[in-house]
Amino acid sequence: MDFKNIEVFEDRVVIKEAKNFELPHVFDCGQCFRWDRQPNGSYIGVAFNRVIEVEKSGEDVILHNCSEKDFYDIWIEYFDLNRNYNDIKVELSKDELLGKSVDFGYGIRILKQDPFEITLSFIISANNRIPMIKRVIKNISMKWGKPMEYKGQVYYSFPKIEVLKEVSQEDLEACGVGFRGKYIKDTVDKIYQCNKYIEENAHAVQEEKEIIKYDLKSIKASSDDECHCRLQDFSGIGPKVADCIMLFSMQKYSAFPVDVWVKRAMQHFYLAPDVSLKKIRDFGRNKFGELSGFAQQYLFYYARENNINVESETK
Ligand code: 8HG
């Protein structure tokens, strides 16, 4: 557990002596798209139909606009507060090269986000840059999410599937999703049809039905390798996007998403420049095992923040 206890006030919860919890490391390490840094250094974000503000104050982390019930129902898990990140950092730092990235992103925590939101978010992430991904998700939420007011500003929840299933590909494209519109539409349809079928046939024998393979709950409940495989049954999801979804919303920590930054980091620290993404993934998973996802996050943050560039160093 990475905190001592909590103190509850009218409109906020104070997490006392929070360890391994640095706001820029958590919110700017690439795993989430709905958190924005404020001029005073705190972050305001939207998740699970709530808007909260997170502030660091000495050793404590303050969750504003948060009740004690929401802390225990949502945020304690969302922020992965029951995990001791020192154990992970000690283990990963046995590798001297990775230790550099761990020292740099020492306050990273992997958030436990909502599978439906993260599935669509990472379909949007394919061949896209993070500021643009954030903008597109914000547009979608502003159009079809629920408005919520905080400190005189309006924030929007990520839309419910029942609302998104009525949205056309053209309307999605108007939000800036580009060529991914058809993938999002198709994925929303499949998940919706699947949920509906399961709800209506709760007591029936379901094995033979093709549609139930799109059940995010059972995908999340499957083994890491099966989860990686099954996510790729959706259109617009390849190995890299599947790795991101399973790591950031399904607690599959052997995932090792290899994007351009992780590729550069792996080449910079371990491998030759001409290795394929698949080989880099296999190498990473063999090396870091059950902690691959965490290792990947320290590497991604290090590479992106330091703008590391392999070509210029190796040539
Ligand atoms: O946390 C992330 N890890 C990896 N490996 N890739 C990521 C993360 N976050 C994120 O947005 N990406 C992808 O990297 C999406 C996009 O293709 C690119 C943005 O730098």
GROMACS .gro file of C-alpha atoms and ligand atoms in nm:
model
  335
    1MET     CA    1   0.000   0.000   0.000
    2ASP     CA    2   0.141   0.337  -0.101
    3PHE     CA    3  -0.027   0.564   0.157
    4LYS     CA    4  -0.070   0.581   0.534
    5ASN     CA    5  -0.438   0.668   0.572
    6ILE     CA    6  -0.694   0.923   0.454
    7GLU     CA    7  -0.850   1.231   0.608
    8VAL     CA    8  -1.198   1.320   0.490
    9PHE     CA    9  -1.335   1.672   0.457
   10GLU     CA   10  -1.659   1.815   0.316
   11ASP     CA   11  -1.543   1.835  -0.047
   12ARG     CA   12  -1.210   1.654  -0.048
   13VAL     CA   13  -1.013   1.352   0.062
   14VAL     CA   14  -0.651   1.386   0.172
   15ILE     CA   15  -0.431   1.085   0.105
   16LYS     CA   16  -0.170   1.103   0.380
   17GLU     CA   17   0.194   1.020   0.309
   18ALA     CA   18   0.131   0.910  -0.048
   19LYS     CA   19   0.439   0.734  -0.189
   20ASN     CA   20   0.549   0.696  -0.551
   21PHE     CA   21   0.286   0.945  -0.668
   22GLU     CA   22   0.414   1.242  -0.870
   23LEU     CA   23   0.140   1.416  -1.064
   24PRO     CA   24   0.328   1.492  -1.389
   25HIS     CA   25   0.471   1.138  -1.392
   26VAL     CA   26   0.126   0.981  -1.353
   27PHE     CA   27  -0.069   1.209  -1.583
   28ASP     CA   28   0.188   1.289  -1.852
   29CYS     CA   29   0.342   0.944  -1.897
   30GLY     CA   30   0.115   0.857  -2.191
   31GLN     CA   31  -0.146   0.632  -2.030
   32CYS     CA   32  -0.437   0.878  -2.005
   33PHE     CA   33  -0.585   1.155  -2.214
   34ARG     CA   34  -0.835   1.333  -1.992
   35TRP     CA   35  -0.612   1.501  -1.735
   36ASP     CA   36  -0.490   1.859  -1.769
   37ARG     CA   37  -0.226   2.039  -1.570
   38GLN     CA   38  -0.343   2.362  -1.405
   39PRO     CA   39  -0.134   2.678  -1.362
   40ASN     CA   40  -0.079   2.590  -0.991
   41GLY     CA   41   0.058   2.243  -1.076
   42SER     CA   42  -0.249   2.042  -0.980
   43TYR     CA   43  -0.438   1.832  -1.239
   44ILE     CA   44  -0.808   1.828  -1.323
   45GLY     CA   45  -0.942   1.515  -1.487
   46VAL     CA   46  -1.258   1.333  -1.588
   47ALA     CA   47  -1.304   0.961  -1.524
   48PHE     CA   48  -1.592   0.732  -1.424
   49ASN     CA   49  -1.850   1.011  -1.471
   50ARG     CA   50  -1.675   1.236  -1.221
   51VAL     CA   51  -1.453   1.539  -1.240
   52ILE     CA   52  -1.183   1.563  -0.974
   53GLU     CA   53  -0.881   1.777  -0.906
   54VAL     CA   54  -0.562   1.623  -0.774
   55GLU     CA   55  -0.316   1.837  -0.581
   56LYS     CA   56   0.016   1.746  -0.427
   57SER     CA   57   0.080   1.906  -0.089
   58GLY     CA   58   0.409   1.803   0.073
   59GLU     CA   59   0.384   1.428   0.128
   60ASP     CA   60   0.008   1.422   0.081
   61VAL     CA   61  -0.211   1.403  -0.227
   62ILE     CA   62  -0.543   1.589  -0.209
   63LEU     CA   63  -0.843   1.475  -0.414
   64HIS     CA   64  -1.077   1.775  -0.447
   65ASN     CA   65  -1.445   1.730  -0.537
   66CYS     CA   66  -1.427   1.378  -0.396
   67SER     CA   67  -1.630   1.201  -0.124
   68GLU     CA   68  -1.510   0.926   0.109
   69LYS     CA   69  -1.745   0.683  -0.069
   70ASP     CA   70  -1.602   0.768  -0.411
   71PHE     CA   71  -1.251   0.733  -0.275
   72TYR     CA   72  -1.318   0.374  -0.170
   73ASP     CA   73  -1.551   0.288  -0.462
   74ILE     CA   74  -1.344   0.438  -0.741
   75TRP     CA   75  -1.021   0.626  -0.677
   76ILE     CA   76  -0.832   0.390  -0.448
   77GLU     CA   77  -0.835   0.138  -0.734
   78TYR     CA   78  -0.810   0.393  -1.016
   79PHE     CA   79  -0.483   0.523  -0.871
   80ASP     CA   80  -0.368   0.169  -0.785
   81LEU     CA   81  -0.306   0.283  -0.427
   82ASN     CA   82  -0.297  -0.065  -0.279
   83ARG     CA   83   0.018  -0.149  -0.472
   84ASN     CA   84   0.365  -0.086  -0.334
   85TYR     CA   85   0.559   0.062  -0.625
   86ASN     CA   86   0.887   0.046  -0.432
   87ASP     CA   87   0.888  -0.332  -0.480
   88ILE     CA   88   0.846  -0.289  -0.855
   89LYS     CA   89   1.111  -0.017  -0.874
   90VAL     CA   90   1.364  -0.221  -0.674
   91GLU     CA   91   1.308  -0.524  -0.896
   92LEU     CA   92   1.329  -0.329  -1.223
   93SER     CA   93   1.631  -0.129  -1.108
   94LYS     CA   94   1.835  -0.447  -1.082
   95ASP     CA   95   1.878  -0.377  -1.451
   96GLU     CA   96   2.109  -0.078  -1.442
   97LEU     CA   97   1.993   0.054  -1.778
   98LEU     CA   98   1.626   0.046  -1.685
   99GLY     CA   99   1.716   0.197  -1.349
  100LYS     CA  100   1.786   0.525  -1.527
  101SER     CA  101   1.428   0.543  -1.653
  102VAL     CA  102   1.288   0.436  -1.315
  103ASP     CA  103   1.484   0.713  -1.141
  104PHE     CA  104   1.351   0.961  -1.394
  105GLY     CA  105   0.981   0.861  -1.367
  106TYR     CA  106   0.994   0.759  -1.000
  107GLY     CA  107   0.636   0.874  -0.932
  108ILE     CA  108   0.462   0.681  -1.210
  109ARG     CA  109   0.158   0.471  -1.123
  110ILE     CA  110  -0.042   0.271  -1.378
  111LEU     CA  111  -0.405   0.385  -1.365
  112LYS     CA  112  -0.691   0.135  -1.375
  113GLN     CA  113  -0.912   0.301  -1.633
  114ASP     CA  114  -1.247   0.208  -1.786
  115PRO     CA  115  -1.212  -0.064  -2.057
  116PHE     CA  116  -1.473   0.081  -2.297
  117GLU     CA  117  -1.329   0.434  -2.283
  118ILE     CA  118  -0.973   0.308  -2.315
  119THR     CA  119  -1.059   0.078  -2.606
  120LEU     CA  120  -1.195   0.369  -2.809
  121SER     CA  121  -0.921   0.606  -2.690
  122PHE     CA  122  -0.643   0.378  -2.808
  123ILE     CA  123  -0.813   0.311  -3.142
  124ILE     CA  124  -0.795   0.689  -3.179
  125SER     CA  125  -0.429   0.681  -3.071
  126ALA     CA  126  -0.312   0.478  -3.374
  127ASN     CA  127  -0.075   0.686  -3.588
  128ASN     CA  128  -0.166   0.990  -3.385
  129ARG     CA  129   0.006   1.236  -3.153
  130ILE     CA  130  -0.094   1.273  -2.789
  131PRO     CA  131  -0.216   1.639  -2.802
  132MET     CA  132  -0.436   1.547  -3.101
  133ILE     CA  133  -0.567   1.229  -2.931
  134LYS     CA  134  -0.664   1.441  -2.629
  135ARG     CA  135  -0.842   1.694  -2.847
  136VAL     CA  136  -1.044   1.431  -3.034
  137ILE     CA  137  -1.154   1.254  -2.713
  138LYS     CA  138  -1.254   1.591  -2.568
  139ASN     CA  139  -1.461   1.669  -2.879
  140ILE     CA  140  -1.640   1.334  -2.856
  141SER     CA  141  -1.710   1.386  -2.485
  142MET     CA  142  -1.836   1.742  -2.536
  143LYS     CA  143  -2.079   1.622  -2.800
  144TRP     CA  144  -2.220   1.309  -2.637
  145GLY     CA  145  -2.103   1.305  -2.273
  146LYS     CA  146  -2.277   1.431  -1.962
  147PRO     CA  147  -2.193   1.790  -1.857
  148MET     CA  148  -2.053   1.838  -1.507
  149GLU     CA  149  -1.965   2.167  -1.346
  150TYR     CA  150  -1.658   2.227  -1.136
  151LYS     CA  151  -1.522   2.565  -1.022
  152GLY     CA  152  -1.744   2.746  -1.275
  153GLN     CA  153  -1.626   2.536  -1.571
  154VAL     CA  154  -1.812   2.263  -1.757
  155TYR     CA  155  -1.648   1.923  -1.804
  156TYR     CA  156  -1.791   1.628  -1.995
  157SER     CA  157  -1.791   1.259  -1.907
  158PHE     CA  158  -1.688   1.004  -2.168
  159PRO     CA  159  -2.013   0.908  -2.348
  160LYS     CA  160  -2.210   0.597  -2.261
  161ILE     CA  161  -2.223   0.319  -2.519
  162GLU     CA  162  -2.602   0.358  -2.552
  163VAL     CA  163  -2.548   0.713  -2.676
  164LEU     CA  164  -2.245   0.638  -2.896
  165LYS     CA  165  -2.418   0.354  -3.076
  166GLU     CA  166  -2.659   0.610  -3.231
  167VAL     CA  167  -2.373   0.823  -3.364
  168SER     CA  168  -2.283   0.801  -3.734
  169GLN     CA  169  -1.937   0.759  -3.880
  170GLU     CA  170  -1.966   1.109  -4.030
  171ASP     CA  171  -2.044   1.261  -3.690
  172LEU     CA  172  -1.740   1.083  -3.545
  173GLU     CA  173  -1.527   1.212  -3.829
  174ALA     CA  174  -1.644   1.566  -3.755
  175CYS     CA  175  -1.474   1.523  -3.414
  176GLY     CA  176  -1.139   1.466  -3.585
  177VAL     CA  177  -1.104   1.088  -3.571
  178GLY     CA  178  -1.004   1.072  -3.940
  179PHE     CA  179  -0.976   0.726  -4.097
  180ARG     CA  180  -1.050   0.567  -3.758
  181GLY     CA  181  -1.421   0.660  -3.778
  182LYS     CA  182  -1.523   0.328  -3.927
  183TYR     CA  183  -1.321   0.135  -3.669
  184ILE     CA  184  -1.483   0.320  -3.381
  185LYS     CA  185  -1.830   0.276  -3.525
  186ASP     CA  186  -1.771  -0.094  -3.583
  187THR     CA  187  -1.623  -0.149  -3.236
  188VAL     CA  188  -1.908   0.035  -3.061
  189ASP     CA  189  -2.162  -0.171  -3.258
  190LYS     CA  190  -1.995  -0.500  -3.172
  191ILE     CA  191  -1.964  -0.425  -2.801
  192TYR     CA  192  -2.322  -0.296  -2.788
  193GLN     CA  193  -2.468  -0.599  -2.969
  194CYS     CA  194  -2.269  -0.828  -2.747
  195ASN     CA  195  -2.380  -0.659  -2.423
  196LYS     CA  196  -2.740  -0.669  -2.543
  197TYR     CA  197  -2.723  -1.036  -2.633
  198ILE     CA  198  -2.572  -1.129  -2.296
  199GLU     CA  199  -2.832  -0.925  -2.109
  200GLU     CA  200  -3.121  -1.081  -2.296
  201ASN     CA  201  -2.985  -1.435  -2.276
  202ALA     CA  202  -2.848  -1.435  -1.925
  203HIS     CA  203  -2.960  -1.792  -1.860
  204ALA     CA  204  -2.913  -1.942  -2.205
  205VAL     CA  205  -2.623  -2.147  -2.335
  206GLN     CA  206  -2.404  -1.895  -2.510
  207GLU     CA  207  -2.086  -2.066  -2.624
  208GLU     CA  208  -2.173  -2.104  -2.989
  209LYS     CA  209  -2.265  -1.741  -3.045
  210GLU     CA  210  -2.000  -1.546  -3.239
  211ILE     CA  211  -2.113  -1.213  -3.093
  212ILE     CA  212  -2.023  -1.293  -2.731
  213LYS     CA  213  -1.653  -1.289  -2.815
  214TYR     CA  214  -1.679  -0.908  -2.795
  215ASP     CA  215  -1.762  -0.903  -2.424
  216LEU     CA  216  -1.506  -0.668  -2.267
  217LYS     CA  217  -1.566  -0.821  -1.922
  218SER     CA  218  -1.474  -1.169  -2.036
  219ILE     CA  219  -1.184  -1.037  -2.242
  220LYS     CA  220  -1.057  -0.868  -1.926
  221ALA     CA  221  -1.107  -1.190  -1.729
  222SER     CA  222  -0.903  -1.398  -1.975
  223SER     CA  223  -0.529  -1.471  -1.954
  224ASP     CA  224  -0.283  -1.205  -2.073
  225ASP     CA  225  -0.208  -1.378  -2.403
  226GLU     CA  226  -0.571  -1.454  -2.479
  227CYS     CA  227  -0.667  -1.097  -2.390
  228HIS     CA  228  -0.404  -0.960  -2.632
  229CYS     CA  229  -0.535  -1.190  -2.902
  230ARG     CA  230  -0.906  -1.128  -2.848
  231LEU     CA  231  -0.875  -0.749  -2.844
  232GLN     CA  232  -0.738  -0.776  -3.196
  233ASP     CA  233  -1.074  -0.922  -3.310
  234PHE     CA  234  -1.199  -0.563  -3.313
  235SER     CA  235  -1.123  -0.357  -3.620
  236GLY     CA  236  -0.860  -0.089  -3.574
  237ILE     CA  237  -0.680  -0.283  -3.300
  238GLY     CA  238  -0.337  -0.430  -3.374
  239PRO     CA  239  -0.078  -0.570  -3.130
  240LYS     CA  240   0.037  -0.231  -3.004
  241VAL     CA  241  -0.310  -0.087  -2.940
  242ALA     CA  242  -0.419  -0.417  -2.779
  243ASP     CA  243  -0.120  -0.396  -2.544
  244CYS     CA  244  -0.215  -0.041  -2.440
  245ILE     CA  245  -0.580  -0.133  -2.376
  246MET     CA  246  -0.496  -0.440  -2.168
  247LEU     CA  247  -0.233  -0.257  -1.966
  248PHE     CA  248  -0.425   0.065  -1.895
  249SER     CA  249  -0.771  -0.082  -1.833
  250MET     CA  250  -0.747  -0.458  -1.776
  251GLN     CA  251  -0.456  -0.496  -1.533
  252LYS     CA  252  -0.255  -0.714  -1.770
  253TYR     CA  253   0.094  -0.621  -1.661
  254SER     CA  254   0.284  -0.850  -1.894
  255ALA     CA  255   0.174  -0.620  -2.180
  256PHE     CA  256   0.459  -0.441  -2.355
  257PRO     CA  257   0.324  -0.180  -2.602
  258VAL     CA  258   0.592  -0.084  -2.851
  259ASP     CA  259   0.533   0.254  -3.012
  260VAL     CA  260   0.801   0.475  -3.162
  261TRP     CA  261   0.921   0.598  -2.819
  262VAL     CA  262   0.953   0.254  -2.662
  263LYS     CA  263   1.120   0.133  -2.979
  264ARG     CA  264   1.375   0.411  -2.954
  265ALA     CA  265   1.429   0.347  -2.584
  266MET     CA  266   1.481  -0.025  -2.641
  267GLN     CA  267   1.722   0.043  -2.925
  268HIS     CA  268   1.899   0.307  -2.720
  269PHE     CA  269   1.946   0.076  -2.421
  270TYR     CA  270   1.941  -0.281  -2.549
  271LEU     CA  271   1.898  -0.359  -2.915
  272ALA     CA  272   2.018  -0.298  -3.269
  273PRO     CA  273   1.829  -0.023  -3.458
  274ASP     CA  274   1.679  -0.249  -3.725
  275VAL     CA  275   1.482  -0.488  -3.504
  276SER     CA  276   1.109  -0.539  -3.579
  277LEU     CA  277   0.834  -0.423  -3.340
  278LYS     CA  278   0.734  -0.784  -3.278
  279LYS     CA  279   1.092  -0.877  -3.182
  280ILE     CA  280   1.115  -0.577  -2.950
  281ARG     CA  281   0.789  -0.682  -2.783
  282ASP     CA  282   0.910  -1.041  -2.735
  283PHE     CA  283   1.247  -0.924  -2.607
  284GLY     CA  284   1.083  -0.684  -2.359
  285ARG     CA  285   0.838  -0.946  -2.230
  286ASN     CA  286   1.111  -1.205  -2.188
  287LYS     CA  287   1.329  -0.961  -2.003
  288PHE     CA  288   1.072  -0.797  -1.775
  289GLY     CA  289   0.810  -1.076  -1.739
  290GLU     CA  290   0.511  -0.989  -1.522
  291LEU     CA  291   0.648  -0.637  -1.477
  292SER     CA  292   0.676  -0.563  -1.852
  293GLY     CA  293   0.394  -0.307  -1.851
  294PHE     CA  294   0.554  -0.108  -1.571
  295ALA     CA  295   0.898  -0.124  -1.736
  296GLN     CA  296   0.745  -0.003  -2.061
  297GLN     CA  297   0.587   0.298  -1.888
  298TYR     CA  298   0.914   0.414  -1.731
  299LEU     CA  299   1.079   0.373  -2.074
  300PHE     CA  300   0.804   0.557  -2.263
  301TYR     CA  301   0.812   0.852  -2.022
  302TYR     CA  302   1.193   0.871  -2.025
  303ALA     CA  303   1.216   0.854  -2.403
  304ARG     CA  304   0.940   1.105  -2.472
  305GLU     CA  305   1.040   1.360  -2.207
  306ASN     CA  306   1.405   1.346  -2.313
  307ASN     CA  307   1.319   1.328  -2.681
  308ILE     CA  308   1.570   1.049  -2.733
  309ASN     CA  309   1.658   0.979  -3.091
  310VAL     CA  310   1.845   0.664  -3.183
  311GLU     CA  311   1.941   0.749  -3.541
  312SER     CA  312   2.145   1.053  -3.444
  313GLU     CA  313   2.327   0.856  -3.173
  314THR     CA  314   2.411   0.547  -3.369
  315LYS     CA  315   2.518   0.711  -3.692
  3168HG     O1  316   0.182   0.480  -2.268
  3168HG     C1  317   0.202   0.457  -2.385
  3168HG     N1  318   0.288   0.359  -2.423
  3168HG     C2  319   0.313   0.333  -2.553
  3168HG     N2  320   0.400   0.237  -2.581
  3168HG     N3  321   0.255   0.399  -2.652
  3168HG     C3  322   0.169   0.496  -2.618
  3168HG     C4  323   0.140   0.528  -2.487
  3168HG     N4  324   0.053   0.632  -2.486
  3168HG     C5  325   0.028   0.665  -2.613
  3168HG     O2  326  -0.046   0.756  -2.651
  3168HG     N5  327   0.097   0.581  -2.694
  3168HG     C6  328   0.106   0.582  -2.838
  3168HG     O3  329   0.220   0.658  -2.871
  3168HG     C7  330  -0.009   0.642  -2.910
  3168HG     C8  331   0.058   0.709  -3.028
  3168HG     O4  332   0.076   0.615  -3.132
  3168HG     C9  333   0.192   0.748  -2.979
  3168HG    C10  334   0.201   0.889  -2.929
  3168HG     O5  335   0.332   0.920  -2.896
   0.00000   0.00000   0.00000
